[in-house]
GROMACS .gro file of C-alpha atoms in nm:
model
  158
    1UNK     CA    1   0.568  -3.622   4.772
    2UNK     CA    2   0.563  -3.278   4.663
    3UNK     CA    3   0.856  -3.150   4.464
    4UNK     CA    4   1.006  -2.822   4.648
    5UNK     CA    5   1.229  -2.587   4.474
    6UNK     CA    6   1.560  -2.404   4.658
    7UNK     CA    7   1.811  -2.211   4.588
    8UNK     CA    8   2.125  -2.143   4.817
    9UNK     CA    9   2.486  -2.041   4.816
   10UNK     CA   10   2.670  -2.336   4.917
   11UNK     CA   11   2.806  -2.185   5.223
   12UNK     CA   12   2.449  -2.237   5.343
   13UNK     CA   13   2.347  -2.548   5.239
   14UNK     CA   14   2.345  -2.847   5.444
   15UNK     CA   15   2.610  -3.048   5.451
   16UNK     CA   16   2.395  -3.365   5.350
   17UNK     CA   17   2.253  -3.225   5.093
   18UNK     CA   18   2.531  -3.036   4.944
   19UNK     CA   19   2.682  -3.426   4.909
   20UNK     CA   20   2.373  -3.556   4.739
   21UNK     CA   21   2.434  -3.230   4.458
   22UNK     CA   22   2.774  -3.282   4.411
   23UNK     CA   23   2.695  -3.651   4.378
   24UNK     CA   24   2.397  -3.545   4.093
   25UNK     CA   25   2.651  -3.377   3.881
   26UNK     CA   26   2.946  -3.625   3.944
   27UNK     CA   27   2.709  -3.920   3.822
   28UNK     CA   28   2.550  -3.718   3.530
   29UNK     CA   29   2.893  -3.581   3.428
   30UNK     CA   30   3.131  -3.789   3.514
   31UNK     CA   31   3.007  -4.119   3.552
   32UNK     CA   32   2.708  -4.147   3.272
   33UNK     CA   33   2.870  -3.909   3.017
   34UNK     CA   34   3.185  -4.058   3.053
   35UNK     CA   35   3.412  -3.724   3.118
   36UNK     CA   36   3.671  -3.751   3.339
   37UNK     CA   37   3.697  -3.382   3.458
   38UNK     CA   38   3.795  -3.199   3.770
   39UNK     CA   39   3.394  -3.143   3.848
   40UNK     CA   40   3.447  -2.961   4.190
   41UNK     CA   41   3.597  -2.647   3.980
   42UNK     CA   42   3.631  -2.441   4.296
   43UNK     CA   43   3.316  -2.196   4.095
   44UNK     CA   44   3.069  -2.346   4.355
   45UNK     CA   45   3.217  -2.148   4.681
   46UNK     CA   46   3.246  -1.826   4.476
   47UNK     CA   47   3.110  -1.591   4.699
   48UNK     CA   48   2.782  -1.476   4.408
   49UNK     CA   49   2.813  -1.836   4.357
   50UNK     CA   50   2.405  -1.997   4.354
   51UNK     CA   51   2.299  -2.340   4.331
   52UNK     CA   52   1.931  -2.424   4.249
   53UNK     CA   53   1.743  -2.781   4.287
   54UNK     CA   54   1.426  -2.981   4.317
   55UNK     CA   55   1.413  -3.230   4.594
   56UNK     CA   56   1.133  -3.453   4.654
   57UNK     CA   57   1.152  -3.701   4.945
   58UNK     CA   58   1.466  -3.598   5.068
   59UNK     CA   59   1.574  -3.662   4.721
   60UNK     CA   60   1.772  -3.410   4.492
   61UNK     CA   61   1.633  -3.504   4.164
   62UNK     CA   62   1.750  -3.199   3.945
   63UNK     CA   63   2.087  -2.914   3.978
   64UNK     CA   64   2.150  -2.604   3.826
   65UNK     CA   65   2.459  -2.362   3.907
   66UNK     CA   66   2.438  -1.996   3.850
   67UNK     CA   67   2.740  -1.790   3.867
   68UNK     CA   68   2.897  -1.413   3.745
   69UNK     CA   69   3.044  -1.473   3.420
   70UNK     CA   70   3.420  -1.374   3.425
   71UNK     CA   71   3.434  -1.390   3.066
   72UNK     CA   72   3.487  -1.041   2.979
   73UNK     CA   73   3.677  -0.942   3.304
   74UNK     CA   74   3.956  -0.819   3.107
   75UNK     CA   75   3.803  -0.699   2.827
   76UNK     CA   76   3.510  -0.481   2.988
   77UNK     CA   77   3.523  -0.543   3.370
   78UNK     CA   78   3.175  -0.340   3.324
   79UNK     CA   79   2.996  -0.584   3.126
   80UNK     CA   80   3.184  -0.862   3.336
   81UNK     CA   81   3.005  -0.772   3.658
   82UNK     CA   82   2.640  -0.766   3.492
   83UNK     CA   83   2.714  -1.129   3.301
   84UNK     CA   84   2.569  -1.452   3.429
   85UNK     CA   85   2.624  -1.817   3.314
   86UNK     CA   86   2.411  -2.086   3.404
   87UNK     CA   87   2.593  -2.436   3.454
   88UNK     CA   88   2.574  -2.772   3.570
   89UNK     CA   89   2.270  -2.859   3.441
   90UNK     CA   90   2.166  -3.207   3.513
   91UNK     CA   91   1.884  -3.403   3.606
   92UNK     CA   92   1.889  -3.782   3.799
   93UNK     CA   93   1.798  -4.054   3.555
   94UNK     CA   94   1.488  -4.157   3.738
   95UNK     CA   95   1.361  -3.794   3.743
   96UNK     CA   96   1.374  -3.713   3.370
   97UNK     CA   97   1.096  -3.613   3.157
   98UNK     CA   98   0.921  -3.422   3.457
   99UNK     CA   99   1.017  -3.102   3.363
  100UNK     CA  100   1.237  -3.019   3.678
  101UNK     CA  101   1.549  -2.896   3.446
  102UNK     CA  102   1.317  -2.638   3.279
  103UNK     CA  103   1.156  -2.552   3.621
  104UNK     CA  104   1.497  -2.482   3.717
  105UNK     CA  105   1.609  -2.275   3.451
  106UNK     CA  106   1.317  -2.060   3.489
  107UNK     CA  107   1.380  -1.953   3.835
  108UNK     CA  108   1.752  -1.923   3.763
  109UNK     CA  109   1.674  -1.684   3.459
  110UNK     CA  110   1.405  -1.460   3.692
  111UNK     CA  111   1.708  -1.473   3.928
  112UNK     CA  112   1.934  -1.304   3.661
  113UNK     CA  113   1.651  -1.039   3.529
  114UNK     CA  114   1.794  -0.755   3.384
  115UNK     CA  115   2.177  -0.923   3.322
  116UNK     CA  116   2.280  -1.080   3.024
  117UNK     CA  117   2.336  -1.513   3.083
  118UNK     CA  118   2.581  -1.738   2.909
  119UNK     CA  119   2.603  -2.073   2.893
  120UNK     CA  120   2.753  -2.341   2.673
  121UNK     CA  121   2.517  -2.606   2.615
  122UNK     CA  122   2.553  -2.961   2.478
  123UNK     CA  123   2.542  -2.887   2.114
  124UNK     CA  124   2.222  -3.163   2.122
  125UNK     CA  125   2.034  -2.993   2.360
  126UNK     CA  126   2.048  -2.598   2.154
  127UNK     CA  127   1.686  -2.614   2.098
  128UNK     CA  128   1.633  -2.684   2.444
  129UNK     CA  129   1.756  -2.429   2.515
  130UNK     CA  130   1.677  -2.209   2.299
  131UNK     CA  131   1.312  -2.220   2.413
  132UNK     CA  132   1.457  -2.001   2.682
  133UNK     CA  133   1.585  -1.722   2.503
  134UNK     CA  134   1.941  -1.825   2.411
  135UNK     CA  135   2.090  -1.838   2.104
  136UNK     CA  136   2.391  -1.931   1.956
  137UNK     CA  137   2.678  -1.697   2.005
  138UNK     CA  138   3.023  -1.788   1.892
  139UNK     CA  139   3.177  -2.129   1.655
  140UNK     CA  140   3.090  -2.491   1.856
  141UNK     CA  141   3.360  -2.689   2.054
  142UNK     CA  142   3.456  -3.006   2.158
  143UNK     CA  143   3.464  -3.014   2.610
  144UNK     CA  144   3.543  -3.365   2.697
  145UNK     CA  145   3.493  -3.507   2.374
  146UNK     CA  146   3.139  -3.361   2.318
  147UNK     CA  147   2.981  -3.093   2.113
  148UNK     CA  148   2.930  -2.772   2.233
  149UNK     CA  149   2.794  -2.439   2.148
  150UNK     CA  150   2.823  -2.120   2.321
  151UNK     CA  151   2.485  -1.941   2.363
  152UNK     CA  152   2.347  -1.653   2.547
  153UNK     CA  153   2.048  -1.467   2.663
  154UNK     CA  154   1.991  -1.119   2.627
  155UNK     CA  155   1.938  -0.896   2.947
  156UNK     CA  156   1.553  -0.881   3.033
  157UNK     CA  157   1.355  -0.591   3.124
  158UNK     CA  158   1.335  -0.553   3.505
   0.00000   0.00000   0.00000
């Protein structure tokens, strides 16, 4: 009954529960939000590729991805390689208001000390975000018929 934390590249996580993250995100994503989108991106197997989540009884009740940020590849293959972006944040209906998404993004952000993070977050959910360090970064958009807005986080000390 005790909530446990993990992260893992996927190449490493159980098959089982690899299923019951991909089924997380499809039924946050897809399914509740309404987006038809392809949702296995082919990011996930990327081999810097992370994914974090909180289980509790066998149950994954919370996802985050973390991945190198390929944004500025062309532009400054330098800065490319030090960029993160967080993604795939979602938590199961039944687990919300516990604080697991923020618990995630915690240990994803000590994972990325010292490197600039990206993200683009649900334009609803910028000062949730915020309380992490990001800010806004660039004009919103519309992904799948909802507001976004681009936002990063500065590289921490190490």
């Amino acid at each position: 009954m005790t909530v446990q934390f993990r992260i893992s590249s996927v190449a490493l996580i159980d098959p089982l529960r690899l299923y019951d993250l991909l089924r997380l995100r499809v039924d946050v994503f897809v399914v509740e939000q309404e987006c038809a989108y392809p949702e296995l991106d082919g990011r996930d197997v990327e081999p810097d590729a992370v994914m974090l989540w909180a289980e509790e009884d066998e149950q994954v009740l919370a996802t985050v991805r973390l991945l190198v940020d390929h944004a500025d590849a062309e532009a400054d293959a330098a800065s490319a390689a030090d960029a993160l972006r967080i993604g795939r944040v979602a938590t199961a209906t039944a687990a919300r208001g516990r604080g697991l998404a923020a618990d995630l993004m915690r240990l994803a952000l000590d994972r990325a000390e010292g490197r600039l993070v990206r993200l683009d977050a649900q334009a609803h959910l910028e000062g949730w975000y915020a309380r992490f360090g990001f800010v806004v970064d660039g004009p919103g958009f519309l992904e799948d018929g909802i507001p976004h807005v681009p936002m990063s986080r500065a590289a921490t000390a190490h």
